[in-house]
PDB file of C-alpha atoms in Angstrom:
ATOM      1  CA  UNK A 811    -278.760 -91.841 -48.518  1.00  0.00           C
ATOM      2  CA  UNK A 812    -277.129 -90.445 -45.425  1.00  0.00           C
ATOM      3  CA  UNK A 813    -277.411 -92.414 -42.174  1.00  0.00           C
ATOM      4  CA  UNK A 814    -279.534 -91.176 -39.238  1.00  0.00           C
ATOM      5  CA  UNK A 815    -276.631 -89.841 -37.161  1.00  0.00           C
ATOM      6  CA  UNK A 816    -275.233 -88.171 -40.265  1.00  0.00           C
ATOM      7  CA  UNK A 817    -278.505 -86.379 -40.983  1.00  0.00           C
ATOM      8  CA  UNK A 818    -278.652 -85.061 -37.436  1.00  0.00           C
ATOM      9  CA  UNK A 819    -275.021 -83.944 -37.623  1.00  0.00           C
ATOM     10  CA  UNK A 820    -275.535 -82.304 -41.025  1.00  0.00           C
ATOM     11  CA  UNK A 821    -278.474 -80.251 -39.751  1.00  0.00           C
ATOM     12  CA  UNK A 822    -276.648 -79.189 -36.580  1.00  0.00           C
ATOM     13  CA  UNK A 823    -273.553 -78.270 -38.553  1.00  0.00           C
ATOM     14  CA  UNK A 824    -275.620 -76.294 -41.075  1.00  0.00           C
ATOM     15  CA  UNK A 825    -277.295 -74.218 -38.363  1.00  0.00           C
ATOM     16  CA  UNK A 826    -274.100 -73.607 -36.389  1.00  0.00           C
ATOM     17  CA  UNK A 827    -272.080 -72.628 -39.473  1.00  0.00           C
ATOM     18  CA  UNK A 828    -274.727 -70.249 -40.804  1.00  0.00           C
ATOM     19  CA  UNK A 829    -275.240 -68.497 -37.461  1.00  0.00           C
ATOM     20  CA  UNK A 830    -271.453 -68.217 -36.993  1.00  0.00           C
ATOM     21  CA  UNK A 831    -271.081 -66.784 -40.506  1.00  0.00           C
ATOM     22  CA  UNK A 832    -273.863 -64.282 -39.816  1.00  0.00           C
ATOM     23  CA  UNK A 833    -272.319 -63.109 -36.532  1.00  0.00           C
ATOM     24  CA  UNK A 834    -268.862 -62.796 -38.103  1.00  0.00           C
ATOM     25  CA  UNK A 835    -270.259 -60.980 -41.156  1.00  0.00           C
ATOM     26  CA  UNK A 836    -272.247 -58.535 -39.051  1.00  0.00           C
ATOM     27  CA  UNK A 837    -269.286 -57.722 -36.797  1.00  0.00           C
ATOM     28  CA  UNK A 838    -266.917 -57.219 -39.740  1.00  0.00           C
ATOM     29  CA  UNK A 839    -269.470 -55.093 -41.589  1.00  0.00           C
ATOM     30  CA  UNK A 840    -270.375 -52.980 -38.573  1.00  0.00           C
ATOM     31  CA  UNK A 841    -266.793 -52.417 -37.423  1.00  0.00           C
ATOM     32  CA  UNK A 842    -265.544 -51.607 -40.898  1.00  0.00           C
ATOM     33  CA  UNK A 843    -268.675 -49.565 -41.632  1.00  0.00           C
ATOM     34  CA  UNK A 844    -269.203 -51.480 -44.848  1.00  0.00           C
ATOM     35  CA  UNK A 845    -272.612 -53.011 -45.549  1.00  0.00           C
ATOM     36  CA  UNK A 846    -271.478 -54.673 -48.758  1.00  0.00           C
ATOM     37  CA  UNK A 847    -268.588 -56.344 -46.929  1.00  0.00           C
ATOM     38  CA  UNK A 848    -271.108 -57.866 -44.512  1.00  0.00           C
ATOM     39  CA  UNK A 849    -273.042 -59.324 -47.440  1.00  0.00           C
ATOM     40  CA  UNK A 850    -269.873 -60.690 -49.070  1.00  0.00           C
ATOM     41  CA  UNK A 851    -268.624 -62.340 -45.861  1.00  0.00           C
ATOM     42  CA  UNK A 852    -272.046 -63.861 -45.262  1.00  0.00           C
ATOM     43  CA  UNK A 853    -272.320 -65.078 -48.861  1.00  0.00           C
ATOM     44  CA  UNK A 854    -268.942 -66.780 -48.407  1.00  0.00           C
ATOM     45  CA  UNK A 855    -270.222 -68.417 -45.233  1.00  0.00           C
ATOM     46  CA  UNK A 856    -273.351 -69.669 -46.987  1.00  0.00           C
ATOM     47  CA  UNK A 857    -271.318 -71.182 -49.839  1.00  0.00           C
ATOM     48  CA  UNK A 858    -268.959 -72.851 -47.362  1.00  0.00           C
ATOM     49  CA  UNK A 859    -271.900 -74.194 -45.343  1.00  0.00           C
ATOM     50  CA  UNK A 860    -273.500 -75.593 -48.489  1.00  0.00           C
ATOM     51  CA  UNK A 861    -270.248 -77.277 -49.527  1.00  0.00           C
ATOM     52  CA  UNK A 862    -269.824 -78.862 -46.089  1.00  0.00           C
ATOM     53  CA  UNK A 863    -273.393 -79.936 -45.347  1.00  0.00           C
ATOM     54  CA  UNK A 864    -275.189 -80.541 -48.649  1.00  0.00           C
ATOM     55  CA  UNK A 865    -273.150 -83.296 -50.363  1.00  0.00           C
ATOM     56  CA  UNK A 866    -273.349 -86.781 -48.873  1.00  0.00           C
ATOM     57  CA  UNK A 867    -269.805 -86.788 -47.463  1.00  0.00           C
ATOM     58  CA  UNK A 868    -268.326 -89.990 -45.951  1.00  0.00           C
ATOM     59  CA  UNK A 869    -268.169 -88.416 -42.475  1.00  0.00           C
ATOM     60  CA  UNK A 870    -271.982 -88.285 -42.442  1.00  0.00           C
ATOM     61  CA  UNK A 871    -272.058 -92.088 -42.929  1.00  0.00           C
ATOM     62  CA  UNK A 872    -270.144 -93.482 -39.984  1.00  0.00           C
ATOM     63  CA  UNK A 873    -273.160 -95.178 -38.378  1.00  0.00           C
ATOM     64  CA  UNK A 874    -274.711 -97.312 -41.126  1.00  0.00           C
ATOM     65  CA  UNK A 875    -278.040 -99.036 -40.425  1.00  0.00           C
ATOM     66  CA  UNK A 876    -277.655-102.813 -39.959  1.00  0.00           C
ATOM     67  CA  UNK A 877    -280.608-104.393 -41.753  1.00  0.00           C
ATOM     68  CA  UNK A 878    -281.378-108.088 -41.230  1.00  0.00           C
ATOM     69  CA  UNK A 879    -280.901-110.330 -44.248  1.00  0.00           C
ATOM     70  CA  UNK A 880    -284.214-111.348 -45.839  1.00  0.00           C
ATOM     71  CA  UNK A 881    -283.755-115.069 -45.073  1.00  0.00           C
ATOM     72  CA  UNK A 882    -282.783-114.246 -41.480  1.00  0.00           C
ATOM     73  CA  UNK A 883    -285.975-112.203 -41.069  1.00  0.00           C
ATOM     74  CA  UNK A 884    -288.127-115.054 -42.438  1.00  0.00           C
ATOM     75  CA  UNK A 885    -286.772-117.398 -39.810  1.00  0.00           C
ATOM     76  CA  UNK A 886    -288.266-115.075 -37.155  1.00  0.00           C
ATOM     77  CA  UNK A 887    -291.959-114.494 -38.036  1.00  0.00           C
ATOM     78  CA  UNK A 888    -293.638-111.177 -37.138  1.00  0.00           C
ATOM     79  CA  UNK A 889    -295.037-111.088 -33.613  1.00  0.00           C
ATOM     80  CA  UNK A 890    -298.857-111.220 -33.363  1.00  0.00           C
ATOM     81  CA  UNK A 891    -300.578-107.870 -32.781  1.00  0.00           C
ATOM     82  CA  UNK A 892    -301.877-107.856 -29.189  1.00  0.00           C
ATOM     83  CA  UNK A 893    -305.527-107.054 -28.340  1.00  0.00           C
ATOM     84  CA  UNK A 894    -304.525-103.824 -26.534  1.00  0.00           C
ATOM     85  CA  UNK A 895    -302.411-102.668 -29.477  1.00  0.00           C
ATOM     86  CA  UNK A 896    -305.287-103.327 -31.913  1.00  0.00           C
ATOM     87  CA  UNK A 897    -307.714-101.319 -29.758  1.00  0.00           C
ATOM     88  CA  UNK A 898    -305.312 -98.377 -29.554  1.00  0.00           C
ATOM     89  CA  UNK A 899    -304.806 -98.506 -33.306  1.00  0.00           C
ATOM     90  CA  UNK A 900    -308.563 -98.483 -33.877  1.00  0.00           C
ATOM     91  CA  UNK A 901    -309.004 -95.477 -31.609  1.00  0.00           C
ATOM     92  CA  UNK A 902    -306.330 -93.555 -33.463  1.00  0.00           C
ATOM     93  CA  UNK A 903    -308.007 -94.253 -36.791  1.00  0.00           C
ATOM     94  CA  UNK A 904    -311.461 -93.110 -35.663  1.00  0.00           C
ATOM     95  CA  UNK A 905    -309.887 -89.974 -34.204  1.00  0.00           C
ATOM     96  CA  UNK A 906    -308.244 -89.153 -37.484  1.00  0.00           C
ATOM     97  CA  UNK A 907    -311.514 -89.578 -39.401  1.00  0.00           C
ATOM     98  CA  UNK A 908    -313.358 -87.022 -37.296  1.00  0.00           C
TER      99      UNK A 908
ATOM    100  CA  UNK B 655    -282.138 -84.141 -44.323  1.00  0.00           C
ATOM    101  CA  UNK B 656    -282.050 -87.491 -46.128  1.00  0.00           C
ATOM    102  CA  UNK B 657    -281.382 -86.255 -49.664  1.00  0.00           C
ATOM    103  CA  UNK B 658    -279.159 -83.743 -51.472  1.00  0.00           C
ATOM    104  CA  UNK B 659    -282.160 -81.635 -52.489  1.00  0.00           C
ATOM    105  CA  UNK B 660    -283.629 -81.596 -49.005  1.00  0.00           C
ATOM    106  CA  UNK B 661    -280.331 -80.444 -47.486  1.00  0.00           C
ATOM    107  CA  UNK B 662    -279.801 -77.797 -50.190  1.00  0.00           C
ATOM    108  CA  UNK B 663    -283.301 -76.485 -49.509  1.00  0.00           C
ATOM    109  CA  UNK B 664    -282.660 -76.396 -45.763  1.00  0.00           C
ATOM    110  CA  UNK B 665    -279.429 -74.410 -46.219  1.00  0.00           C
ATOM    111  CA  UNK B 666    -281.100 -71.926 -48.592  1.00  0.00           C
ATOM    112  CA  UNK B 667    -284.156 -71.265 -46.418  1.00  0.00           C
ATOM    113  CA  UNK B 668    -282.234 -70.986 -43.151  1.00  0.00           C
ATOM    114  CA  UNK B 669    -279.624 -68.734 -44.826  1.00  0.00           C
ATOM    115  CA  UNK B 670    -282.308 -66.335 -46.064  1.00  0.00           C
ATOM    116  CA  UNK B 671    -284.049 -66.330 -42.666  1.00  0.00           C
ATOM    117  CA  UNK B 672    -280.785 -65.331 -40.994  1.00  0.00           C
ATOM    118  CA  UNK B 673    -280.166 -62.708 -43.690  1.00  0.00           C
ATOM    119  CA  UNK B 674    -283.468 -61.109 -42.709  1.00  0.00           C
ATOM    120  CA  UNK B 675    -282.326 -61.065 -39.075  1.00  0.00           C
ATOM    121  CA  UNK B 676    -279.016 -59.451 -40.113  1.00  0.00           C
ATOM    122  CA  UNK B 677    -280.875 -56.740 -42.029  1.00  0.00           C
ATOM    123  CA  UNK B 678    -283.037 -56.130 -38.977  1.00  0.00           C
ATOM    124  CA  UNK B 679    -279.916 -55.846 -36.812  1.00  0.00           C
ATOM    125  CA  UNK B 680    -278.262 -53.476 -39.293  1.00  0.00           C
ATOM    126  CA  UNK B 681    -281.348 -51.265 -39.257  1.00  0.00           C
ATOM    127  CA  UNK B 682    -281.458 -51.403 -35.456  1.00  0.00           C
ATOM    128  CA  UNK B 683    -277.799 -50.349 -35.253  1.00  0.00           C
ATOM    129  CA  UNK B 684    -278.795 -46.995 -36.786  1.00  0.00           C
ATOM    130  CA  UNK B 685    -280.338 -46.115 -33.416  1.00  0.00           C
ATOM    131  CA  UNK B 686    -276.852 -45.942 -31.883  1.00  0.00           C
ATOM    132  CA  UNK B 687    -275.891 -43.103 -34.213  1.00  0.00           C
ATOM    133  CA  UNK B 688    -276.453 -39.664 -32.663  1.00  0.00           C
ATOM    134  CA  UNK B 689    -276.032 -37.230 -35.555  1.00  0.00           C
ATOM    135  CA  UNK B 690    -274.999 -33.604 -35.108  1.00  0.00           C
ATOM    136  CA  UNK B 691    -276.002 -31.951 -38.399  1.00  0.00           C
ATOM    137  CA  UNK B 692    -275.575 -28.239 -38.992  1.00  0.00           C
ATOM    138  CA  UNK B 693    -277.219 -25.989 -41.567  1.00  0.00           C
ATOM    139  CA  UNK B 694    -277.411 -22.327 -42.407  1.00  0.00           C
ATOM    140  CA  UNK B 695    -279.193 -20.456 -45.183  1.00  0.00           C
ATOM    141  CA  UNK B 696    -278.473 -16.854 -46.096  1.00  0.00           C
ATOM    142  CA  UNK B 697    -280.703 -14.807 -48.384  1.00  0.00           C
ATOM    143  CA  UNK B 698    -278.175 -12.894 -50.468  1.00  0.00           C
ATOM    144  CA  UNK B 699    -280.693 -10.982 -52.554  1.00  0.00           C
ATOM    145  CA  UNK B 700    -284.385 -10.584 -53.315  1.00  0.00           C
ATOM    146  CA  UNK B 701    -284.173 -10.601 -57.120  1.00  0.00           C
ATOM    147  CA  UNK B 702    -287.774  -9.597 -57.638  1.00  0.00           C
ATOM    148  CA  UNK B 703    -291.034  -9.651 -55.734  1.00  0.00           C
ATOM    149  CA  UNK B 704    -294.365  -9.196 -57.452  1.00  0.00           C
ATOM    150  CA  UNK B 705    -298.026 -10.024 -57.670  1.00  0.00           C
ATOM    151  CA  UNK B 706    -298.912 -12.225 -60.616  1.00  0.00           C
ATOM    152  CA  UNK B 707    -301.889 -11.535 -62.912  1.00  0.00           C
ATOM    153  CA  UNK B 708    -303.881 -14.209 -61.027  1.00  0.00           C
ATOM    154  CA  UNK B 709    -303.327 -12.389 -57.740  1.00  0.00           C
ATOM    155  CA  UNK B 710    -300.708 -14.713 -56.242  1.00  0.00           C
ATOM    156  CA  UNK B 711    -297.522 -13.273 -54.772  1.00  0.00           C
ATOM    157  CA  UNK B 712    -294.251 -14.603 -56.149  1.00  0.00           C
ATOM    158  CA  UNK B 713    -290.719 -13.898 -55.017  1.00  0.00           C
ATOM    159  CA  UNK B 714    -287.354 -14.804 -56.514  1.00  0.00           C
ATOM    160  CA  UNK B 715    -284.335 -14.892 -54.243  1.00  0.00           C
ATOM    161  CA  UNK B 716    -280.683 -15.823 -54.280  1.00  0.00           C
ATOM    162  CA  UNK B 717    -279.680 -18.190 -51.510  1.00  0.00           C
ATOM    163  CA  UNK B 718    -276.501 -19.407 -49.913  1.00  0.00           C
ATOM    164  CA  UNK B 719    -277.211 -22.868 -48.521  1.00  0.00           C
ATOM    165  CA  UNK B 720    -274.536 -24.531 -46.441  1.00  0.00           C
ATOM    166  CA  UNK B 721    -274.794 -27.673 -44.356  1.00  0.00           C
ATOM    167  CA  UNK B 722    -272.809 -30.485 -42.881  1.00  0.00           C
ATOM    168  CA  UNK B 723    -274.986 -33.585 -42.895  1.00  0.00           C
ATOM    169  CA  UNK B 724    -272.140 -36.113 -42.858  1.00  0.00           C
ATOM    170  CA  UNK B 725    -272.993 -37.270 -39.341  1.00  0.00           C
ATOM    171  CA  UNK B 726    -276.323 -38.582 -40.683  1.00  0.00           C
ATOM    172  CA  UNK B 727    -274.520 -41.256 -42.651  1.00  0.00           C
ATOM    173  CA  UNK B 728    -274.026 -44.705 -41.129  1.00  0.00           C
ATOM    174  CA  UNK B 729    -272.940 -47.982 -42.700  1.00  0.00           C
ATOM    175  CA  UNK B 730    -276.627 -48.653 -43.406  1.00  0.00           C
ATOM    176  CA  UNK B 731    -277.285 -45.368 -45.244  1.00  0.00           C
ATOM    177  CA  UNK B 732    -277.974 -45.505 -48.957  1.00  0.00           C
ATOM    178  CA  UNK B 733    -278.544 -41.792 -49.557  1.00  0.00           C
ATOM    179  CA  UNK B 734    -280.034 -38.692 -47.997  1.00  0.00           C
ATOM    180  CA  UNK B 735    -282.714 -36.567 -49.621  1.00  0.00           C
ATOM    181  CA  UNK B 736    -282.591 -32.947 -48.479  1.00  0.00           C
ATOM    182  CA  UNK B 737    -284.805 -29.963 -49.208  1.00  0.00           C
ATOM    183  CA  UNK B 738    -285.153 -26.391 -48.020  1.00  0.00           C
ATOM    184  CA  UNK B 739    -288.680 -25.078 -47.549  1.00  0.00           C
ATOM    185  CA  UNK B 740    -290.006 -21.631 -46.780  1.00  0.00           C
ATOM    186  CA  UNK B 741    -292.561 -22.033 -43.999  1.00  0.00           C
ATOM    187  CA  UNK B 742    -294.961 -19.378 -42.838  1.00  0.00           C
ATOM    188  CA  UNK B 743    -298.375 -18.827 -41.327  1.00  0.00           C
ATOM    189  CA  UNK B 744    -301.340 -17.143 -42.976  1.00  0.00           C
ATOM    190  CA  UNK B 745    -304.871 -16.452 -41.801  1.00  0.00           C
ATOM    191  CA  UNK B 746    -306.068 -19.407 -43.923  1.00  0.00           C
ATOM    192  CA  UNK B 747    -303.366 -21.941 -43.070  1.00  0.00           C
ATOM    193  CA  UNK B 748    -301.387 -22.461 -39.902  1.00  0.00           C
ATOM    194  CA  UNK B 749    -298.507 -23.857 -41.969  1.00  0.00           C
ATOM    195  CA  UNK B 750    -297.599 -23.061 -45.563  1.00  0.00           C
ATOM    196  CA  UNK B 751    -294.618 -24.955 -46.947  1.00  0.00           C
ATOM    197  CA  UNK B 752    -292.957 -24.002 -50.209  1.00  0.00           C
ATOM    198  CA  UNK B 753    -290.014 -26.075 -51.341  1.00  0.00           C
ATOM    199  CA  UNK B 754    -287.287 -23.793 -52.697  1.00  0.00           C
ATOM    200  CA  UNK B 755    -284.433 -26.178 -53.318  1.00  0.00           C
ATOM    201  CA  UNK B 756    -283.685 -29.878 -52.975  1.00  0.00           C
ATOM    202  CA  UNK B 757    -280.909 -32.342 -53.562  1.00  0.00           C
ATOM    203  CA  UNK B 758    -279.872 -35.970 -53.197  1.00  0.00           C
ATOM    204  CA  UNK B 759    -276.694 -36.696 -51.256  1.00  0.00           C
ATOM    205  CA  UNK B 760    -275.385 -40.030 -52.530  1.00  0.00           C
ATOM    206  CA  UNK B 761    -272.497 -40.437 -50.080  1.00  0.00           C
ATOM    207  CA  UNK B 762    -270.955 -39.117 -46.889  1.00  0.00           C
ATOM    208  CA  UNK B 763    -268.189 -37.387 -48.866  1.00  0.00           C
ATOM    209  CA  UNK B 764    -270.804 -35.116 -50.442  1.00  0.00           C
ATOM    210  CA  UNK B 765    -272.705 -34.377 -47.249  1.00  0.00           C
ATOM    211  CA  UNK B 766    -270.781 -31.198 -46.439  1.00  0.00           C
ATOM    212  CA  UNK B 767    -271.693 -28.594 -49.006  1.00  0.00           C
ATOM    213  CA  UNK B 768    -272.135 -24.918 -49.780  1.00  0.00           C
ATOM    214  CA  UNK B 769    -274.489 -24.013 -52.604  1.00  0.00           C
ATOM    215  CA  UNK B 770    -275.056 -20.608 -54.134  1.00  0.00           C
ATOM    216  CA  UNK B 771    -278.334 -20.661 -56.057  1.00  0.00           C
ATOM    217  CA  UNK B 772    -281.539 -18.880 -56.925  1.00  0.00           C
ATOM    218  CA  UNK B 773    -284.603 -20.738 -55.692  1.00  0.00           C
ATOM    219  CA  UNK B 774    -284.835 -23.936 -57.783  1.00  0.00           C
ATOM    220  CA  UNK B 775    -288.627 -24.121 -57.416  1.00  0.00           C
ATOM    221  CA  UNK B 776    -290.897 -21.085 -57.629  1.00  0.00           C
ATOM    222  CA  UNK B 777    -291.799 -19.392 -54.362  1.00  0.00           C
ATOM    223  CA  UNK B 778    -295.473 -18.620 -54.957  1.00  0.00           C
ATOM    224  CA  UNK B 779    -298.048 -17.931 -52.267  1.00  0.00           C
ATOM    225  CA  UNK B 780    -301.630 -19.124 -52.733  1.00  0.00           C
ATOM    226  CA  UNK B 781    -302.885 -15.591 -52.410  1.00  0.00           C
ATOM    227  CA  UNK B 782    -301.338 -12.236 -51.604  1.00  0.00           C
ATOM    228  CA  UNK B 783    -299.832 -12.790 -48.183  1.00  0.00           C
ATOM    229  CA  UNK B 784    -296.099 -12.328 -48.722  1.00  0.00           C
ATOM    230  CA  UNK B 785    -295.650  -8.558 -48.227  1.00  0.00           C
ATOM    231  CA  UNK B 786    -293.621  -8.064 -45.062  1.00  0.00           C
ATOM    232  CA  UNK B 787    -294.202 -11.739 -44.220  1.00  0.00           C
ATOM    233  CA  UNK B 788    -292.016 -13.270 -41.559  1.00  0.00           C
ATOM    234  CA  UNK B 789    -291.019 -16.821 -42.457  1.00  0.00           C
ATOM    235  CA  UNK B 790    -288.743 -19.717 -41.555  1.00  0.00           C
ATOM    236  CA  UNK B 791    -286.362 -21.525 -43.823  1.00  0.00           C
ATOM    237  CA  UNK B 792    -286.335 -25.149 -42.803  1.00  0.00           C
ATOM    238  CA  UNK B 793    -283.896 -27.767 -43.969  1.00  0.00           C
ATOM    239  CA  UNK B 794    -285.659 -31.122 -44.060  1.00  0.00           C
ATOM    240  CA  UNK B 795    -283.986 -34.437 -44.752  1.00  0.00           C
ATOM    241  CA  UNK B 796    -284.979 -38.046 -45.227  1.00  0.00           C
ATOM    242  CA  UNK B 797    -282.344 -40.673 -44.558  1.00  0.00           C
ATOM    243  CA  UNK B 798    -282.870 -43.617 -46.885  1.00  0.00           C
ATOM    244  CA  UNK B 799    -281.304 -46.750 -45.412  1.00  0.00           C
ATOM    245  CA  UNK B 800    -280.003 -49.798 -47.227  1.00  0.00           C
ATOM    246  CA  UNK B 801    -282.360 -51.863 -45.082  1.00  0.00           C
ATOM    247  CA  UNK B 802    -285.081 -50.912 -42.682  1.00  0.00           C
ATOM    248  CA  UNK B 803    -286.802 -47.819 -41.497  1.00  0.00           C
ATOM    249  CA  UNK B 804    -286.489 -44.382 -43.100  1.00  0.00           C
ATOM    250  CA  UNK B 805    -285.659 -41.509 -40.756  1.00  0.00           C
ATOM    251  CA  UNK B 806    -286.685 -37.863 -41.258  1.00  0.00           C
ATOM    252  CA  UNK B 807    -285.664 -34.763 -39.368  1.00  0.00           C
ATOM    253  CA  UNK B 808    -285.153 -31.028 -39.901  1.00  0.00           C
ATOM    254  CA  UNK B 809    -283.393 -27.872 -38.792  1.00  0.00           C
ATOM    255  CA  UNK B 810    -285.614 -24.801 -38.525  1.00  0.00           C
ATOM    256  CA  UNK B 811    -283.987 -21.420 -39.196  1.00  0.00           C
ATOM    257  CA  UNK B 812    -286.082 -18.466 -38.098  1.00  0.00           C
ATOM    258  CA  UNK B 813    -286.116 -14.718 -38.491  1.00  0.00           C
ATOM    259  CA  UNK B 814    -286.437 -14.140 -42.241  1.00  0.00           C
ATOM    260  CA  UNK B 815    -288.727 -11.424 -43.554  1.00  0.00           C
ATOM    261  CA  UNK B 816    -289.920 -10.499 -47.047  1.00  0.00           C
ATOM    262  CA  UNK B 817    -289.922  -6.841 -48.237  1.00  0.00           C
ATOM    263  CA  UNK B 818    -292.875  -4.590 -47.458  1.00  0.00           C
ATOM    264  CA  UNK B 819    -293.136  -3.561 -51.126  1.00  0.00           C
ATOM    265  CA  UNK B 820    -293.074  -5.360 -54.497  1.00  0.00           C
ATOM    266  CA  UNK B 821    -289.904  -4.781 -56.439  1.00  0.00           C
TER     267      UNK B 821
END
């Protein structure tokens, strides 16, 4: 899948491109007095946006996650859950069950 | 946004949401249009005027209907429905409306017209009130938009009078 930064960028890009396409389409349609032209320009913008932001392009994967190797992780055992953390966790659970 | 399907869904839903906003804006832009329609109707002839067997008055007339409704059309207009009604007052009803003619204007190029016609729909009173009756001919129209709210308006033309005698 796409990396975290890439997902954020893809969503931003999608929203910016669609809003820009809508503004451009509305202005062209209104100024030319042609409703159908507005729809065509916007449809073009939607297709372009989909092509840019839907596939998992390489430029959405420039910040790959660096996972620890399994044997490296085993050499550093999980820290013990503290008493305070356990209490907070318990509270959360009882709250959810209400 | 982690998968192809999730991103495709996000694009589709946001695109349709914005499309709704664009339609709203297009409908709103109709408010900036200040139309200046004109209309005139001439009664060229009263062809006949009689009382039917059931007691209702009926009149047949030849009309000259001319109008320029092109200023009603905006980029968001699909078509305009127009009709001419005879409107008059009787002791029973404050407003009687009888549609005499109607038409659908599919485009701005057809919005300026002159029509010579007998009344397309029968002009029948619900009773015997038409002798010497003063009435209005009103051109009503409904602007049907591509998106959004429908607008209706009219031009009232006064000073018409039916004959005092059947003929």
